[in-house]
Coordinates of C-alpha atoms in Angstrom, one line a residue:
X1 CA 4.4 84.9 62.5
X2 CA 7.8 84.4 64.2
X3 CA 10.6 86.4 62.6
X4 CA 13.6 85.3 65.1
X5 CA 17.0 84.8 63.4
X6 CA 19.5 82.8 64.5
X7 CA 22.4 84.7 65.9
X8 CA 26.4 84.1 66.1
X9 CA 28.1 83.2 69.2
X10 CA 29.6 86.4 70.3
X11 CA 26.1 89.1 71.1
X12 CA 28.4 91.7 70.1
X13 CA 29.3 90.5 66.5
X14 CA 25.6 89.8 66.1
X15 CA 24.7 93.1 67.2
X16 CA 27.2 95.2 64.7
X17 CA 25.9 92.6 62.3
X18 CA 22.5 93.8 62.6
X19 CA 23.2 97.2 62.4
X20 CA 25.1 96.8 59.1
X21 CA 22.4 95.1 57.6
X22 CA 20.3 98.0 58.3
X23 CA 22.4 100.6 57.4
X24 CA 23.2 98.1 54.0
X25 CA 18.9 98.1 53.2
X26 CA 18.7 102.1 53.6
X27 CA 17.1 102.0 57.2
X28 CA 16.3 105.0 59.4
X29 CA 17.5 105.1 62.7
X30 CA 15.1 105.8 65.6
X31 CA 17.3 105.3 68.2
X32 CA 19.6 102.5 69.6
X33 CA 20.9 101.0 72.9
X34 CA 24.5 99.4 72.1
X35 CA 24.5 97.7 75.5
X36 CA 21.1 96.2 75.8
X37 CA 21.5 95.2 71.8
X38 CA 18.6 97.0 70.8
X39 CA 17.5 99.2 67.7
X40 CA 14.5 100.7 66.6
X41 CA 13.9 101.9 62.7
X42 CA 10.9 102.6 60.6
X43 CA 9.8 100.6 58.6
X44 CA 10.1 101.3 54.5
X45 CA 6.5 100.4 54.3
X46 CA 5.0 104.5 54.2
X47 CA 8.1 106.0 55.1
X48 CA 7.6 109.2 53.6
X49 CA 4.2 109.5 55.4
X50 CA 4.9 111.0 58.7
X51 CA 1.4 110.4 59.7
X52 CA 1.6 106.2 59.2
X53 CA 4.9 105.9 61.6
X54 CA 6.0 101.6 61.9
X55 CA 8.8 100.9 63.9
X56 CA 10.9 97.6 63.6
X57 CA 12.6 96.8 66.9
X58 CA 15.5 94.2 66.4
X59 CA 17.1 92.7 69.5
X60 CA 20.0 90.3 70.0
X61 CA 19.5 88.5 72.9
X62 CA 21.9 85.1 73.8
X63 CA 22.4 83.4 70.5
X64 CA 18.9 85.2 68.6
X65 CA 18.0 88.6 66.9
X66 CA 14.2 89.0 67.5
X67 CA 12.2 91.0 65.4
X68 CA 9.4 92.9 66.2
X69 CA 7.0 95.9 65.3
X70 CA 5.0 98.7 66.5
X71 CA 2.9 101.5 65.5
X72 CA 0.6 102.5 61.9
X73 CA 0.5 99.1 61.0
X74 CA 0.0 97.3 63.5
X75 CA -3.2 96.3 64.2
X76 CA -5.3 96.4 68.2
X77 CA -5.3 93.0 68.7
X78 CA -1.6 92.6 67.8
X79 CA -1.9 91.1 63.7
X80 CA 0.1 93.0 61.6
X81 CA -0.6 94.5 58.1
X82 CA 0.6 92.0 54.8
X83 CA 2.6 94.6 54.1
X84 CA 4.9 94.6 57.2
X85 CA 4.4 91.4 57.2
X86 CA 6.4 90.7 54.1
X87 CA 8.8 93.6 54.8
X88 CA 9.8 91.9 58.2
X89 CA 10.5 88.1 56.1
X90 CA 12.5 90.0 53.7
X91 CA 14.4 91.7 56.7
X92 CA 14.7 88.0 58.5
X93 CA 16.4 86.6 55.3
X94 CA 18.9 89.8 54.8
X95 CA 19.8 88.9 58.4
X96 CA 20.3 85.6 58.0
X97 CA 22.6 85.6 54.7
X98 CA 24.7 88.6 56.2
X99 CA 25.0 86.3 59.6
X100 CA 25.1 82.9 57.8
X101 CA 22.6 81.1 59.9
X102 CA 19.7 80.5 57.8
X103 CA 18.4 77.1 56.6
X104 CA 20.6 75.0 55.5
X105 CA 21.1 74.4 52.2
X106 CA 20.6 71.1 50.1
X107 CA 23.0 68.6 49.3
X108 CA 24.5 68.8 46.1
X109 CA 23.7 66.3 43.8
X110 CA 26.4 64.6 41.2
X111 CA 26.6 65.2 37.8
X112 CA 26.0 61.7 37.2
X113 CA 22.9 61.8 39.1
X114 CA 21.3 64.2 37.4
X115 CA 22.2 62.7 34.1
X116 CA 20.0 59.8 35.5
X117 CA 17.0 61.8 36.2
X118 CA 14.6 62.4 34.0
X119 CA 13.6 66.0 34.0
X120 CA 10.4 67.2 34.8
X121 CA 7.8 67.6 32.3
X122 CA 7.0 71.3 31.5
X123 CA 3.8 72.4 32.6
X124 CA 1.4 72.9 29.1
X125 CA 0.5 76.4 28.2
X126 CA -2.2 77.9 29.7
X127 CA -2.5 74.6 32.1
X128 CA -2.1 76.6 35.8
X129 CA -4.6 78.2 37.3
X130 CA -4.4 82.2 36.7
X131 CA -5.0 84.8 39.6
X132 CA -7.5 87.5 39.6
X133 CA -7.2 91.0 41.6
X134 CA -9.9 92.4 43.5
X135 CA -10.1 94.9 46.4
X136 CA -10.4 94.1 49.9
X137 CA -14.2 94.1 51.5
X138 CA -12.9 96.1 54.3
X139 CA -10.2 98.8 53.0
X140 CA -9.9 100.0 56.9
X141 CA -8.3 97.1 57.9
X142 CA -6.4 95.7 54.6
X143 CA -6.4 99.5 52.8
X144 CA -6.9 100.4 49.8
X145 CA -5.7 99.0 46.3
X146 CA -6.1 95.3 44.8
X147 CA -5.1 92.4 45.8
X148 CA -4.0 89.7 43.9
X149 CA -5.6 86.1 44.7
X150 CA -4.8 82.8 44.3
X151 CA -6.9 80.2 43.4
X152 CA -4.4 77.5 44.8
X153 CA -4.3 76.3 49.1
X154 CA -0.7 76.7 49.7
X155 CA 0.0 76.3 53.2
X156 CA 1.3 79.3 55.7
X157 CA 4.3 77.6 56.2
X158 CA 5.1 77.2 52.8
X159 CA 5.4 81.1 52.1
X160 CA 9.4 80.9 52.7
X161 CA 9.5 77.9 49.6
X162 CA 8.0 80.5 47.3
X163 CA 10.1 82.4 44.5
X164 CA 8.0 84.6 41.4
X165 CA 9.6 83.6 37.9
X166 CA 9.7 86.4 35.5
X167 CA 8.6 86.5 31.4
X168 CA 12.3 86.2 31.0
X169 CA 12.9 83.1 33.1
X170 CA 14.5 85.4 36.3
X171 CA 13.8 85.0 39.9
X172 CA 12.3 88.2 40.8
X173 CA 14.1 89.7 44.4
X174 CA 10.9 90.3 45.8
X175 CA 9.5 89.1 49.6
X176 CA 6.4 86.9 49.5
X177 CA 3.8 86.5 51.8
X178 CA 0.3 85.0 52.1
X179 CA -2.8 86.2 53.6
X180 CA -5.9 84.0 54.5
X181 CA -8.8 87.1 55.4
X182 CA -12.3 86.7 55.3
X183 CA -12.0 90.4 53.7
X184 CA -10.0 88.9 51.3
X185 CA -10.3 87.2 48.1
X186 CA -13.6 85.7 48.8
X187 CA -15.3 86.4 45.4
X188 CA -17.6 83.4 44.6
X189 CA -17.2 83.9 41.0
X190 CA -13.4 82.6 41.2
X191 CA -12.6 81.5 44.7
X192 CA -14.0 77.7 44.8
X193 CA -11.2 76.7 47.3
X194 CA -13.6 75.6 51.1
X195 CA -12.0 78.3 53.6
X196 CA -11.5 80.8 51.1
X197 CA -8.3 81.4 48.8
X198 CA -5.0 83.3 49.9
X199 CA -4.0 86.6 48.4
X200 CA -0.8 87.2 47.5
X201 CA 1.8 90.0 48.9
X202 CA 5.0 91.5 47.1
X203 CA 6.9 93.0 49.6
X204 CA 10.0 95.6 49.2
X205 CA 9.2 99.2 47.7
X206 CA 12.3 99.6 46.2
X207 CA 12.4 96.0 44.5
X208 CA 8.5 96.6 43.5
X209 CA 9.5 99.8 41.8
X210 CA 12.3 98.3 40.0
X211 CA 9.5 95.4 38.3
X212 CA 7.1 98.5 38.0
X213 CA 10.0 99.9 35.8
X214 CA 10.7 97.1 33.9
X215 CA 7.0 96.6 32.9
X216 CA 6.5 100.2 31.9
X217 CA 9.5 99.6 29.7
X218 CA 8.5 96.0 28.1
X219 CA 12.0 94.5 29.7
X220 CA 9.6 91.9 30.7
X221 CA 6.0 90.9 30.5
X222 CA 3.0 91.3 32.7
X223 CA 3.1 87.8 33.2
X224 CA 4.9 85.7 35.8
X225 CA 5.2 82.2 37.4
X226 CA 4.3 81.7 41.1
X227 CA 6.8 78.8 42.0
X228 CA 6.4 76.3 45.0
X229 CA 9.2 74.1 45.6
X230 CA 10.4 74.2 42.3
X231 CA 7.1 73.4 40.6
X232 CA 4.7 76.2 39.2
X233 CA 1.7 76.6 40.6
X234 CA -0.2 79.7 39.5
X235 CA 0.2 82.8 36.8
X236 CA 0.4 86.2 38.1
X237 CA -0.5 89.2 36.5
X238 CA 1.5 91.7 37.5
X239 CA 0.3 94.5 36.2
X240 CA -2.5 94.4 37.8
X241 CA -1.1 93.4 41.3
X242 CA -1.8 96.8 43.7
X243 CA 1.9 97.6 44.4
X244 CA 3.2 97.3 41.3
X245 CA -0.1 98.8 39.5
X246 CA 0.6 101.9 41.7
X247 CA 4.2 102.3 41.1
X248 CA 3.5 101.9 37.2
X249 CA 1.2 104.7 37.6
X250 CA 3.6 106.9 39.9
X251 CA 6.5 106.3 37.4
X252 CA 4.1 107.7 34.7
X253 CA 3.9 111.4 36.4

């Protein structure tokens, strides 16, 4: 997946751009090169493992910050783990709200126009399709823990169009990411989808944690709206999502 941001016109406002951003999300510093406009970091994904090192390399070059990755989690033939996968998408859209040049945002719509609309009929209770969690059929490529699967097709471009909805109506500030496997979420029992169903990924430890804590302190409940575009799509359990489950478990000792 390409994770290239749009830069600003001057490399050098783009660069210390970056390198706020970085320093703004708690990043470690590997090492830099001001006049090639290059950085390396590790990635948050492990960090405190200094067995399972990740490096993010972020390079402005002309009018684009490239992203990139190297090390624990990535894989031989150049894939990259869902986890550093959803990491790097979060990073790509803190990059573009601090420079400004992500996708452009609808046009507004007039009171009046809305008056007109009708709103959208609410979706019955208990009327979308609920995920399950399952491990992966191959931990030494996905690792360990569940994963939480999807019984819906939703397109890999559409990742970026997806929000999670909390109990308590809130937007949860969480990266999301999809991952089609055939070591994934392939359980004939619940998958019926031709091709196999996605399994979902929650990305950001520190954001994960905070959900963790809210669960183990019934701020909100276990369950949550997957969102496409607006319109609900699926149920999540997040309590039993492998991230979240761990964290709830961590915060507990």
């Amino acid at each position: 997946m390409n994770h290239d941001v749009a830069g600003l016109g001057d490399p050098n406002a783009t660069y210390a751009a970056v390198l706020d951003t970085l320093q703004s999300h708690k990043y470690a510093l590997v090492d830099q090169d001001p006049a090639a406009h290059t950085v390396r970091v590790r990635s948050h994904v492990d960090e405190h493992e200094p067995s399972h090192l990740t490096v993010i390399l972020l390079q402005v070059d002309g009018a684009a910050v490239h992203l990139s990755a190297s090390g624990y989690l990535v894989r031989p033939d150049g894939t990259i783990h869902h986890s550093l996968n959803s990491e790097l998408a979060l990073l790509q859209r803190q990059l573009e709200r601090r420079l400004g040049t992500g996708p452009a945002a609808p046009a507004p719509v007039s009171a009046a126009s809305l008056a007109a609309m009708p709103p959208p009929p609410p979706a019955p209770p208990g009327s979308l399709p609920a995920s399950w969690s399952e491990p992966a059929y191959d931990p030494k490529v996905w690792g360990p823990g569940n994963f939480t699967c999807l019984p819906v097709k939703i397109a890999a471009e559409d990742q970026g169009q997806l929000t999670l909805k909390l109990s308590n109506g809130e937007n949860a500030d969480v990266s999301l990411s999809l991952a089609y496997a055939p070591e994934l979420c392939r359980s004939p029992g619940e998958c019926k989808l031709p091709g196999g169903c996605p399994a979902l990924g929650i990305g950001d430890p520190d954001h994960v944690s905070r959900i963790a804590g809210r669960l183990s302190r019934h701020e909100v409940g276990s369950l949550a709206t997957l969102v496409l575009r607006g319109q609900p799509v699926a149920t999540i359990d997040l309590s039993k999502h492998g991230s979240i489950a761990e964290a709830m478990t961590e915060a507990k000792h």
